[in-house]
């Protein structure tokens, strides 16, 4: 049909058509390759997510195991440590052969648990200071003799024959306060524990966390101090009875 | 130049050349797209690695924090739990108003700590069984009176006035064995603690882990039992002194 035309004419017709055809093919190829790139990326993302999920799951499992193991180890160490410490304290009280030795040891041991401690002997309706540990130097004079109205929780512990806590606020009475000589910040715990000797509250141990760093274990040290005060009480009773028996034998 | 040839000839020449040129272009394009796909994949992989590394770092940080927090919480809970439990035991001993009440309570409390407990009173060179807790029914008869050669660690605790452990092996002597009535597997711990009354070992407490499940806290329960035996000893001494004083008053 086009036999009469020149080559240039033919080329002008054929080349654009071929170009068009090739352009279509190239676009198709580009689409195929682009969609292949999308697949590659999607697969990489999916692999990434799957690998992350596996890793997260494994990390969470290992973490739960590590936490459980750490908690168990901490629990056993802490339990052993606390019992050993209390046993050492009881042994120390048992090693004291005199009433005053037991009283002084009790004050020292209580201060080691709580932070500060003061030991009083009930006398003449008030309290006589016997040993102060951890208080500022000035407190000693004020604690030498505590009138009933200055005794705070220490007086309450004697009157009620049981552990008394420092309380604050509008409803707190005079016997809920720390003893007058003790300066105790409002967020610190203080308690008084009676030392019962033959059932009588002849001695009272006051202990508090003092003014130093905050503590989170007040329930623990309060329980430890009550335990030590109870043991000291029966030690004092046994020693007093021994002394009375020796006195009776000597007087016979 | 090619004016004399037919259109078909022209097409035969032009088309292959165009095809070649296009093939080159397409290969170039394919290369570009393939290398773009490689880049995409490499970037996805790098992003994945970076994201994994960030996540791992954060997970390890969080894990360390979680472990520390769990250990602290476990430590405080365990410490409080152990002290509260010992204080309850000491309160129970203090609530007993008679010698036999204190002895029975001590055996019960020791069994609660260790697994099994047996309390003996020293008499006539041997030991008189006072209370068995946790042993099989048949043990009671055999433990009623323990000759010195059957007492094992219980005899050693009396003789040496201190806690004695069950030992095994070729070098273990007769006083290193569990008491004859107690069947104790070789991997279980057993101890005997003297109860000193006025310094005299008049009573001995034997306790062991029995035949049930394995335990990892033997150091803890042994310390707890020594503490309770010491407190019971001073309670017994105080009660005995009270009774002697009442007796003396009555006889006056």
CSV table of C-alpha atoms in Angstrom, one decimal:
chain,number,residue,atom,x,y,z
A,1,UNK,CA,0.0,0.0,0.0
A,2,UNK,CA,2.7,2.4,1.0
A,3,UNK,CA,5.1,1.2,-1.8
A,4,UNK,CA,5.1,4.6,-3.4
A,5,UNK,CA,6.1,6.6,-0.4
A,6,UNK,CA,9.7,7.4,0.6
A,7,UNK,CA,11.6,5.6,3.4
A,8,UNK,CA,11.4,8.7,5.6
A,9,UNK,CA,7.6,8.6,5.4
A,10,UNK,CA,7.6,4.9,6.4
A,11,UNK,CA,10.0,5.6,9.3
A,12,UNK,CA,7.9,8.5,10.4
A,13,UNK,CA,4.9,6.2,10.6
A,14,UNK,CA,6.6,3.0,11.9
A,15,UNK,CA,8.8,4.6,14.6
A,16,UNK,CA,6.1,6.4,16.6
A,17,UNK,CA,4.0,3.3,16.5
A,18,UNK,CA,6.9,1.1,17.7
A,19,UNK,CA,7.7,3.8,20.3
A,20,UNK,CA,4.1,3.7,21.5
A,21,UNK,CA,4.1,-0.1,21.6
A,22,UNK,CA,7.5,-0.1,23.4
A,23,UNK,CA,6.3,2.6,25.8
A,24,UNK,CA,3.3,0.4,26.7
A,25,UNK,CA,5.7,-2.6,27.2
A,26,UNK,CA,8.1,-0.5,29.3
A,27,UNK,CA,5.2,0.9,31.4
A,28,UNK,CA,4.0,-2.7,31.9
A,29,UNK,CA,7.5,-3.8,32.9
A,30,UNK,CA,8.0,-0.8,35.1
A,31,UNK,CA,4.7,-1.7,36.8
A,32,UNK,CA,5.7,-5.3,37.2
A,33,UNK,CA,9.0,-4.2,38.7
A,34,UNK,CA,7.5,-1.6,40.9
A,35,UNK,CA,4.9,-4.0,42.2
A,36,UNK,CA,7.8,-6.5,42.8
A,37,UNK,CA,9.6,-3.8,44.7
A,38,UNK,CA,6.4,-3.3,46.7
A,39,UNK,CA,6.3,-7.0,47.4
A,40,UNK,CA,9.9,-7.0,48.5
A,41,UNK,CA,9.2,-4.1,50.8
A,42,UNK,CA,6.0,-5.6,52.1
A,43,UNK,CA,7.8,-8.9,52.8
A,44,UNK,CA,10.6,-7.1,54.5
A,45,UNK,CA,8.1,-5.2,56.7
A,46,UNK,CA,6.2,-8.4,57.4
A,47,UNK,CA,9.4,-10.3,58.2
A,48,UNK,CA,10.4,-7.3,60.4
A,49,UNK,CA,7.1,-7.4,62.3
A,50,UNK,CA,7.2,-11.2,62.7
A,51,UNK,CA,10.7,-11.0,63.9
A,52,UNK,CA,9.9,-8.2,66.3
A,53,UNK,CA,6.9,-10.1,67.6
A,54,UNK,CA,8.9,-13.2,68.2
A,55,UNK,CA,11.7,-11.2,69.8
A,56,UNK,CA,9.1,-9.3,72.0
A,57,UNK,CA,7.4,-12.5,73.0
A,58,UNK,CA,10.7,-14.2,73.9
A,59,UNK,CA,11.9,-11.0,75.7
A,60,UNK,CA,8.7,-10.9,77.7
A,61,UNK,CA,9.0,-14.6,78.6
A,62,UNK,CA,12.6,-14.2,79.7
A,63,UNK,CA,11.8,-11.0,81.5
A,64,UNK,CA,9.0,-12.7,83.5
A,65,UNK,CA,11.3,-15.6,84.3
A,66,UNK,CA,14.1,-13.1,85.3
A,67,UNK,CA,11.7,-11.1,87.5
A,68,UNK,CA,10.3,-14.3,89.2
A,69,UNK,CA,13.9,-15.5,89.8
A,70,UNK,CA,15.1,-12.2,91.1
A,71,UNK,CA,12.0,-11.9,93.4
A,72,UNK,CA,12.5,-15.4,94.8
A,73,UNK,CA,16.2,-14.8,95.4
A,74,UNK,CA,15.5,-11.4,97.0
A,75,UNK,CA,12.8,-13.0,99.1
A,76,UNK,CA,15.0,-15.8,100.4
A,77,UNK,CA,18.0,-13.5,101.0
A,78,UNK,CA,15.8,-10.9,102.8
A,79,UNK,CA,14.0,-13.5,104.9
A,80,UNK,CA,17.3,-15.1,106.0
A,81,UNK,CA,18.9,-11.7,106.5
A,82,UNK,CA,16.1,-10.5,108.7
A,83,UNK,CA,15.9,-13.6,110.8
A,84,UNK,CA,19.7,-13.7,111.3
A,85,UNK,CA,19.7,-10.1,112.3
A,86,UNK,CA,16.9,-10.7,114.9
A,87,UNK,CA,18.6,-13.8,116.2
A,88,UNK,CA,21.8,-11.8,116.6
A,89,UNK,CA,19.8,-9.2,118.6
A,90,UNK,CA,18.2,-11.9,120.8
A,91,UNK,CA,21.6,-13.5,121.4
A,92,UNK,CA,23.0,-10.1,122.4
A,93,UNK,CA,20.2,-9.6,124.9
A,94,UNK,CA,20.8,-13.1,126.2
A,95,UNK,CA,24.5,-12.4,126.6
A,96,UNK,CA,23.8,-9.5,129.0
A,97,UNK,CA,24.0,-10.7,132.6
A,98,UNK,CA,22.6,-7.6,134.4
A,99,UNK,CA,19.3,-5.7,134.3
A,100,UNK,CA,21.1,-2.5,133.1
A,101,UNK,CA,23.0,-4.4,130.5
A,102,UNK,CA,19.8,-5.7,129.0
A,103,UNK,CA,18.1,-2.2,129.1
A,104,UNK,CA,21.1,-0.5,127.4
A,105,UNK,CA,21.3,-3.3,124.8
A,106,UNK,CA,17.6,-3.0,124.0
A,107,UNK,CA,17.9,0.8,123.4
A,108,UNK,CA,21.0,0.2,121.1
A,109,UNK,CA,19.3,-2.6,119.2
A,110,UNK,CA,16.1,-0.6,118.8
A,111,UNK,CA,18.0,2.4,117.4
A,112,UNK,CA,19.8,0.1,115.0
A,113,UNK,CA,16.3,-1.0,113.7
A,114,UNK,CA,14.4,2.3,113.7
A,115,UNK,CA,17.0,5.1,113.6
A,116,UNK,CA,16.7,6.7,117.1
A,117,UNK,CA,15.6,5.1,120.4
A,118,UNK,CA,15.0,6.3,123.9
A,119,UNK,CA,14.5,4.0,126.9
A,120,UNK,CA,12.6,5.2,130.0
A,121,UNK,CA,11.8,3.7,133.4
A,122,UNK,CA,8.4,4.5,134.9
A,123,UNK,CA,8.9,6.4,138.1
A,124,UNK,CA,6.7,8.7,140.3
A,125,UNK,CA,4.0,9.1,137.7
A,126,UNK,CA,6.5,10.3,135.1
A,127,UNK,CA,9.3,8.7,133.1
A,128,UNK,CA,13.0,8.7,133.9
A,129,UNK,CA,15.3,8.7,130.8
A,130,UNK,CA,17.7,5.8,131.0
A,131,UNK,CA,19.4,5.8,127.5
A,132,UNK,CA,19.0,7.9,124.4
A,133,UNK,CA,20.5,6.8,121.1
A,134,UNK,CA,20.6,8.9,117.9
A,135,UNK,CA,19.1,12.1,119.3
A,136,UNK,CA,20.8,15.5,119.2
A,137,UNK,CA,23.0,16.3,122.1
A,138,UNK,CA,20.4,18.8,123.6
A,139,UNK,CA,17.7,16.1,123.9
A,140,UNK,CA,19.5,14.4,126.8
A,141,UNK,CA,18.7,17.0,129.4
A,142,UNK,CA,15.1,17.3,128.4
A,143,UNK,CA,14.6,13.5,128.4
A,144,UNK,CA,16.2,13.0,131.9
A,145,UNK,CA,12.9,13.4,133.6
A,146,UNK,CA,9.7,13.4,131.5
A,147,UNK,CA,6.6,14.7,133.2
A,148,UNK,CA,3.4,12.8,132.3
A,149,UNK,CA,2.2,15.7,130.0
A,150,UNK,CA,5.5,15.6,128.0
A,151,UNK,CA,5.6,11.8,127.6
A,152,UNK,CA,3.3,11.6,124.5
A,153,UNK,CA,3.1,8.1,123.1
A,154,UNK,CA,5.5,6.8,125.7
A,155,UNK,CA,2.9,7.6,128.4
A,156,UNK,CA,0.2,6.0,126.3
A,157,UNK,CA,2.2,2.7,125.9
A,158,UNK,CA,2.6,2.5,129.6
A,159,UNK,CA,-1.1,3.3,130.3
A,160,UNK,CA,-2.5,0.9,127.7
A,161,UNK,CA,0.3,-1.8,128.0
A,162,UNK,CA,0.6,-2.0,124.3
A,163,UNK,CA,2.5,-0.5,121.3
A,164,UNK,CA,1.4,3.1,120.7
A,165,UNK,CA,2.0,5.0,117.3
A,166,UNK,CA,2.7,8.7,116.9
A,167,UNK,CA,-0.4,10.2,115.3
A,168,UNK,CA,-0.9,13.7,113.8
A,169,UNK,CA,-3.8,15.9,112.8
A,170,UNK,CA,-6.8,17.5,114.5
A,171,UNK,CA,-7.9,14.3,116.3
A,172,UNK,CA,-4.5,13.5,117.8
A,173,UNK,CA,-4.4,14.0,121.6
A,174,UNK,CA,-1.5,14.7,123.9
A,175,UNK,CA,-0.7,11.0,124.2
A,176,UNK,CA,-0.5,10.6,120.4
A,177,UNK,CA,2.5,13.0,120.1
A,178,UNK,CA,6.1,12.2,120.1
A,179,UNK,CA,7.7,12.8,123.6
A,180,UNK,CA,8.5,16.5,124.1
A,181,UNK,CA,12.2,16.1,123.6
A,182,UNK,CA,12.0,14.4,120.2
A,183,UNK,CA,11.8,16.6,117.1
A,184,UNK,CA,10.1,14.3,114.5
A,185,UNK,CA,9.1,15.5,111.0
A,186,UNK,CA,5.4,15.0,110.2
A,187,UNK,CA,6.1,12.2,107.6
A,188,UNK,CA,8.2,10.1,109.9
A,189,UNK,CA,7.0,7.2,112.0
A,190,UNK,CA,7.5,6.9,115.8
A,191,UNK,CA,6.3,4.3,118.2
A,192,UNK,CA,6.4,3.5,121.9
A,193,UNK,CA,6.5,-0.2,123.1
A,194,UNK,CA,6.0,-1.1,126.7
A,195,UNK,CA,8.5,-3.6,128.2
A,196,UNK,CA,6.4,-5.8,130.4
A,197,UNK,CA,8.2,-7.3,133.4
A,198,UNK,CA,6.0,-9.8,135.2
A,199,UNK,CA,3.1,-8.3,133.3
A,200,UNK,CA,3.9,-4.7,134.6
A,201,UNK,CA,4.9,-2.0,132.2
A,202,UNK,CA,7.9,-0.8,134.2
A,203,UNK,CA,9.9,0.3,131.2
A,204,UNK,CA,9.0,1.9,127.9
A,205,UNK,CA,11.0,2.0,124.7
A,206,UNK,CA,10.4,4.9,122.3
A,207,UNK,CA,11.8,4.7,118.8
A,208,UNK,CA,11.4,6.8,115.6
A,209,UNK,CA,12.8,7.3,112.2
A,210,UNK,CA,14.5,10.6,113.1
A,211,UNK,CA,15.0,13.4,110.7
A,212,UNK,CA,17.2,11.6,108.1
A,213,UNK,CA,16.2,10.0,104.8
A,214,UNK,CA,12.7,8.6,104.2
A,215,UNK,CA,12.0,4.9,104.9
A,216,UNK,CA,9.5,2.5,103.5
A,217,UNK,CA,9.8,-0.4,106.0
A,218,UNK,CA,8.3,1.1,109.1
A,219,UNK,CA,5.9,-1.9,109.6
A,220,UNK,CA,9.0,-4.2,109.7
A,221,UNK,CA,11.1,-2.2,112.2
A,222,UNK,CA,8.1,-1.7,114.5
A,223,UNK,CA,7.4,-5.5,114.5
A,224,UNK,CA,11.2,-6.1,115.1
A,225,UNK,CA,11.2,-3.6,118.0
A,226,UNK,CA,8.1,-5.2,119.7
A,227,UNK,CA,9.8,-8.6,119.4
A,228,UNK,CA,13.0,-7.3,121.0
A,229,UNK,CA,11.1,-5.5,123.7
A,230,UNK,CA,9.1,-8.7,124.5
A,231,UNK,CA,12.3,-10.7,124.7
A,232,UNK,CA,14.1,-8.1,126.8
A,233,UNK,CA,11.0,-8.1,129.1
A,234,UNK,CA,11.2,-11.8,129.9
A,235,UNK,CA,15.0,-11.6,130.2
A,236,UNK,CA,14.7,-8.8,132.7
A,237,UNK,CA,12.0,-10.8,134.6
A,238,UNK,CA,14.3,-13.9,134.7
A,239,UNK,CA,17.3,-11.8,135.8
A,240,UNK,CA,15.3,-10.0,138.5
A,241,UNK,CA,14.0,-13.4,139.8
A,242,UNK,CA,17.6,-14.8,139.9
A,243,UNK,CA,18.7,-11.7,141.8
A,244,UNK,CA,15.8,-12.0,144.2
A,245,UNK,CA,16.6,-15.7,144.8
A,246,UNK,CA,20.2,-14.9,145.4
A,247,UNK,CA,19.2,-12.2,147.8
A,248,UNK,CA,16.9,-14.6,149.6
A,249,UNK,CA,19.6,-17.2,149.8
A,250,UNK,CA,22.1,-14.7,151.2
A,251,UNK,CA,19.6,-13.5,153.8
A,252,UNK,CA,18.8,-17.0,155.0
B,1,UNK,CA,19.8,6.1,0.5
B,2,UNK,CA,17.3,3.4,0.8
B,3,UNK,CA,14.8,5.0,-1.4
B,4,UNK,CA,14.8,2.1,-3.9
B,5,UNK,CA,14.1,-0.6,-1.4
B,6,UNK,CA,10.6,-1.8,-0.4
B,7,UNK,CA,8.9,-0.8,2.8
B,8,UNK,CA,9.3,-4.4,4.1
B,9,UNK,CA,13.1,-4.1,3.7
B,10,UNK,CA,13.1,-0.9,5.6
B,11,UNK,CA,11.0,-2.3,8.4
B,12,UNK,CA,13.3,-5.3,8.6
B,13,UNK,CA,16.3,-3.0,9.2
B,14,UNK,CA,14.7,-0.4,11.4
B,15,UNK,CA,12.7,-2.6,13.7
B,16,UNK,CA,15.6,-4.8,14.9
B,17,UNK,CA,17.7,-1.7,15.5
B,18,UNK,CA,14.9,-0.1,17.4
B,19,UNK,CA,14.4,-3.3,19.3
B,20,UNK,CA,18.0,-3.4,20.2
B,21,UNK,CA,17.9,0.3,21.3
B,22,UNK,CA,14.8,-0.3,23.3
B,23,UNK,CA,16.2,-3.5,24.8
B,24,UNK,CA,19.2,-1.5,26.1
B,25,UNK,CA,16.9,1.1,27.5
B,26,UNK,CA,14.6,-1.5,29.0
B,27,UNK,CA,17.6,-3.3,30.6
B,28,UNK,CA,18.9,0.0,31.9
B,29,UNK,CA,15.4,0.7,33.3
B,30,UNK,CA,15.2,-2.8,34.8
B,31,UNK,CA,18.6,-2.3,36.4
B,32,UNK,CA,17.5,1.0,37.8
B,33,UNK,CA,14.3,-0.4,39.2
B,34,UNK,CA,16.1,-3.5,40.5
B,35,UNK,CA,18.7,-1.5,42.2
B,36,UNK,CA,15.9,0.7,43.6
B,37,UNK,CA,14.3,-2.4,44.9
B,38,UNK,CA,17.6,-3.4,46.5
B,39,UNK,CA,17.8,0.0,48.1
B,40,UNK,CA,14.2,-0.3,49.3
B,41,UNK,CA,15.0,-3.7,50.8
B,42,UNK,CA,18.3,-2.6,52.2
B,43,UNK,CA,16.6,0.4,53.8
B,44,UNK,CA,13.8,-1.8,55.2
B,45,UNK,CA,16.4,-4.2,56.6
B,46,UNK,CA,18.4,-1.3,58.1
B,47,UNK,CA,15.3,0.2,59.6
B,48,UNK,CA,14.4,-3.2,60.9
B,49,UNK,CA,17.8,-3.6,62.6
B,50,UNK,CA,17.7,-0.1,64.0
B,51,UNK,CA,14.2,-0.5,65.3
B,52,UNK,CA,15.2,-3.9,66.8
B,53,UNK,CA,18.2,-2.4,68.4
B,54,UNK,CA,16.2,0.4,69.9
B,55,UNK,CA,13.5,-1.9,71.0
B,56,UNK,CA,16.1,-4.3,72.5
B,57,UNK,CA,17.8,-1.5,74.4
B,58,UNK,CA,14.6,-0.2,75.7
B,59,UNK,CA,13.4,-3.7,76.7
B,60,UNK,CA,16.7,-4.3,78.5
B,61,UNK,CA,16.4,-1.0,80.4
B,62,UNK,CA,12.8,-1.7,81.3
B,63,UNK,CA,13.7,-5.2,82.3
B,64,UNK,CA,16.5,-4.1,84.6
B,65,UNK,CA,14.1,-1.6,86.2
B,66,UNK,CA,11.4,-4.2,86.5
B,67,UNK,CA,13.8,-6.7,88.1
B,68,UNK,CA,15.1,-4.1,90.5
B,69,UNK,CA,11.5,-3.1,91.5
B,70,UNK,CA,10.4,-6.7,91.8
B,71,UNK,CA,13.4,-7.5,94.0
B,72,UNK,CA,12.9,-4.5,96.2
B,73,UNK,CA,9.2,-5.2,96.6
B,74,UNK,CA,9.9,-8.9,97.3
B,75,UNK,CA,12.6,-8.0,99.8
B,76,UNK,CA,10.3,-5.6,101.7
B,77,UNK,CA,7.3,-8.0,101.6
B,78,UNK,CA,9.5,-10.9,102.7
B,79,UNK,CA,11.2,-9.0,105.5
B,80,UNK,CA,7.9,-7.7,106.8
B,81,UNK,CA,6.3,-11.2,106.5
B,82,UNK,CA,9.1,-12.9,108.3
B,83,UNK,CA,9.3,-10.4,111.2
B,84,UNK,CA,5.5,-10.4,111.6
B,85,UNK,CA,5.5,-14.2,111.7
B,86,UNK,CA,8.2,-14.3,114.3
B,87,UNK,CA,6.5,-11.6,116.4
B,88,UNK,CA,3.2,-13.6,116.3
B,89,UNK,CA,5.2,-16.6,117.5
B,90,UNK,CA,6.8,-14.6,120.3
B,91,UNK,CA,3.4,-13.2,121.3
B,92,UNK,CA,2.0,-16.7,121.4
B,93,UNK,CA,4.8,-17.8,123.7
B,94,UNK,CA,4.1,-14.8,125.9
B,95,UNK,CA,0.4,-15.6,126.1
B,96,UNK,CA,1.1,-18.9,127.6
B,97,UNK,CA,0.8,-18.7,131.4
B,98,UNK,CA,2.2,-22.1,132.3
B,99,UNK,CA,5.5,-24.0,131.8
B,100,UNK,CA,3.7,-26.8,129.9
B,101,UNK,CA,1.8,-24.3,127.8
B,102,UNK,CA,5.1,-22.6,126.7
B,103,UNK,CA,6.7,-26.0,125.9
B,104,UNK,CA,3.8,-27.2,123.8
B,105,UNK,CA,3.6,-23.9,122.0
B,106,UNK,CA,7.3,-24.0,121.2
B,107,UNK,CA,7.0,-27.5,119.7
B,108,UNK,CA,4.0,-26.4,117.6
B,109,UNK,CA,5.8,-23.2,116.4
B,110,UNK,CA,9.0,-25.0,115.5
B,111,UNK,CA,7.0,-27.6,113.5
B,112,UNK,CA,5.3,-24.7,111.6
B,113,UNK,CA,8.8,-23.4,110.7
B,114,UNK,CA,10.7,-26.6,109.9
B,115,UNK,CA,8.1,-29.3,109.1
B,116,UNK,CA,8.4,-31.6,112.1
B,117,UNK,CA,9.4,-30.9,115.7
B,118,UNK,CA,9.9,-33.0,118.9
B,119,UNK,CA,10.4,-31.5,122.3
B,120,UNK,CA,12.3,-33.4,125.0
B,121,UNK,CA,13.0,-32.8,128.7
B,122,UNK,CA,16.3,-34.0,130.0
B,123,UNK,CA,15.8,-36.7,132.6
B,124,UNK,CA,18.0,-39.5,134.2
B,125,UNK,CA,20.8,-39.2,131.6
B,126,UNK,CA,18.3,-39.7,128.7
B,127,UNK,CA,15.5,-37.6,127.2
B,128,UNK,CA,11.8,-37.8,127.9
B,129,UNK,CA,9.6,-37.1,124.9
B,130,UNK,CA,7.1,-34.3,125.7
B,131,UNK,CA,5.5,-33.4,122.4
B,132,UNK,CA,5.9,-34.6,118.8
B,133,UNK,CA,4.5,-32.7,115.8
B,134,UNK,CA,4.5,-33.9,112.2
B,135,UNK,CA,6.0,-37.4,112.8
B,136,UNK,CA,4.2,-40.6,111.8
B,137,UNK,CA,2.0,-42.2,114.5
B,138,UNK,CA,4.5,-44.9,115.2
B,139,UNK,CA,7.3,-42.5,116.3
B,140,UNK,CA,5.4,-41.5,119.5
B,141,UNK,CA,6.2,-44.7,121.3
B,142,UNK,CA,9.8,-44.8,120.3
B,143,UNK,CA,10.2,-41.1,121.4
B,144,UNK,CA,8.6,-41.5,124.8
B,145,UNK,CA,11.9,-42.3,126.4
B,146,UNK,CA,15.2,-41.8,124.4
B,147,UNK,CA,18.2,-43.5,125.8
B,148,UNK,CA,21.4,-41.4,125.4
B,149,UNK,CA,22.7,-43.6,122.6
B,150,UNK,CA,19.4,-43.1,120.6
B,151,UNK,CA,19.3,-39.3,121.1
B,152,UNK,CA,21.6,-38.3,118.3
B,153,UNK,CA,21.9,-34.5,117.7
B,154,UNK,CA,19.4,-34.0,120.6
B,155,UNK,CA,21.9,-35.4,123.0
B,156,UNK,CA,24.7,-33.3,121.4
B,157,UNK,CA,22.7,-30.1,121.8
B,158,UNK,CA,22.3,-30.8,125.5
B,159,UNK,CA,25.9,-31.8,126.0
B,160,UNK,CA,27.4,-28.8,124.1
B,161,UNK,CA,24.6,-26.3,125.1
B,162,UNK,CA,24.3,-25.1,121.5
B,163,UNK,CA,22.5,-25.8,118.2
B,164,UNK,CA,23.6,-29.1,116.7
B,165,UNK,CA,23.1,-30.1,113.0
B,166,UNK,CA,22.4,-33.6,111.6
B,167,UNK,CA,25.5,-34.7,109.7
B,168,UNK,CA,26.0,-37.6,107.4
B,169,UNK,CA,28.9,-39.6,105.9
B,170,UNK,CA,31.8,-41.6,107.2
B,171,UNK,CA,33.0,-39.0,109.8
B,172,UNK,CA,29.6,-38.5,111.4
B,173,UNK,CA,29.3,-39.9,114.9
B,174,UNK,CA,26.4,-41.2,116.9
B,175,UNK,CA,25.6,-37.7,118.2
B,176,UNK,CA,25.5,-36.3,114.6
B,177,UNK,CA,22.5,-38.6,113.6
B,178,UNK,CA,18.9,-37.7,113.8
B,179,UNK,CA,17.2,-39.2,116.9
B,180,UNK,CA,16.5,-42.9,116.5
B,181,UNK,CA,12.7,-42.4,116.1
B,182,UNK,CA,13.0,-39.9,113.2
B,183,UNK,CA,13.3,-41.2,109.7
B,184,UNK,CA,15.0,-38.4,107.8
B,185,UNK,CA,16.1,-38.6,104.1
B,186,UNK,CA,19.8,-37.9,103.5
B,187,UNK,CA,19.1,-34.6,101.7
B,188,UNK,CA,16.9,-33.1,104.4
B,189,UNK,CA,18.2,-30.8,107.2
B,190,UNK,CA,17.6,-31.5,110.9
B,191,UNK,CA,18.8,-29.6,114.0
B,192,UNK,CA,18.5,-29.8,117.7
B,193,UNK,CA,18.4,-26.6,119.8
B,194,UNK,CA,18.9,-26.5,123.6
B,195,UNK,CA,16.4,-24.5,125.6
B,196,UNK,CA,18.4,-22.9,128.3
B,197,UNK,CA,16.6,-22.2,131.5
B,198,UNK,CA,18.8,-20.3,134.0
B,199,UNK,CA,21.7,-21.3,131.8
B,200,UNK,CA,20.9,-25.0,132.1
B,201,UNK,CA,19.9,-27.1,129.1
B,202,UNK,CA,16.9,-28.7,130.7
B,203,UNK,CA,14.9,-29.0,127.5
B,204,UNK,CA,15.9,-29.7,123.9
B,205,UNK,CA,14.0,-29.0,120.7
B,206,UNK,CA,14.6,-31.3,117.7
B,207,UNK,CA,13.2,-30.1,114.3
B,208,UNK,CA,13.7,-31.3,110.8
B,209,UNK,CA,12.3,-30.9,107.2
B,210,UNK,CA,10.6,-34.4,107.3
B,211,UNK,CA,10.1,-36.5,104.2
B,212,UNK,CA,8.0,-34.1,102.2
B,213,UNK,CA,9.1,-31.7,99.4
B,214,UNK,CA,12.6,-30.2,99.2
B,215,UNK,CA,13.2,-26.9,100.8
B,216,UNK,CA,15.8,-24.1,100.1
B,217,UNK,CA,15.4,-22.0,103.3
B,218,UNK,CA,16.9,-24.2,106.0
B,219,UNK,CA,19.2,-21.4,107.2
B,220,UNK,CA,16.2,-19.3,107.8
B,221,UNK,CA,14.1,-21.8,109.7
B,222,UNK,CA,17.0,-22.9,111.8
B,223,UNK,CA,17.7,-19.3,112.9
B,224,UNK,CA,13.9,-18.8,113.5
B,225,UNK,CA,13.8,-21.9,115.7
B,226,UNK,CA,16.9,-20.8,117.7
B,227,UNK,CA,15.3,-17.4,118.3
B,228,UNK,CA,12.0,-19.1,119.5
B,229,UNK,CA,13.9,-21.5,121.7
B,230,UNK,CA,15.8,-18.6,123.3
B,231,UNK,CA,12.6,-16.7,124.0
B,232,UNK,CA,10.8,-19.8,125.3
B,233,UNK,CA,13.8,-20.4,127.6
B,234,UNK,CA,13.6,-17.0,129.2
B,235,UNK,CA,9.8,-17.2,129.4
B,236,UNK,CA,10.2,-20.6,131.2
B,237,UNK,CA,12.8,-19.1,133.5
B,238,UNK,CA,10.5,-16.2,134.4
B,239,UNK,CA,7.5,-18.4,134.9
B,240,UNK,CA,9.5,-20.9,137.0
B,241,UNK,CA,10.7,-17.9,139.1
B,242,UNK,CA,7.2,-16.6,139.5
B,243,UNK,CA,6.0,-20.1,140.6
B,244,UNK,CA,8.9,-20.4,143.1
B,245,UNK,CA,8.1,-16.9,144.5
B,246,UNK,CA,4.4,-17.8,144.9
B,247,UNK,CA,5.4,-21.1,146.6
B,248,UNK,CA,7.7,-19.2,148.9
B,249,UNK,CA,5.0,-16.7,149.8
B,250,UNK,CA,2.5,-19.5,150.4
B,251,UNK,CA,5.0,-21.4,152.7
B,252,UNK,CA,5.8,-18.3,154.7
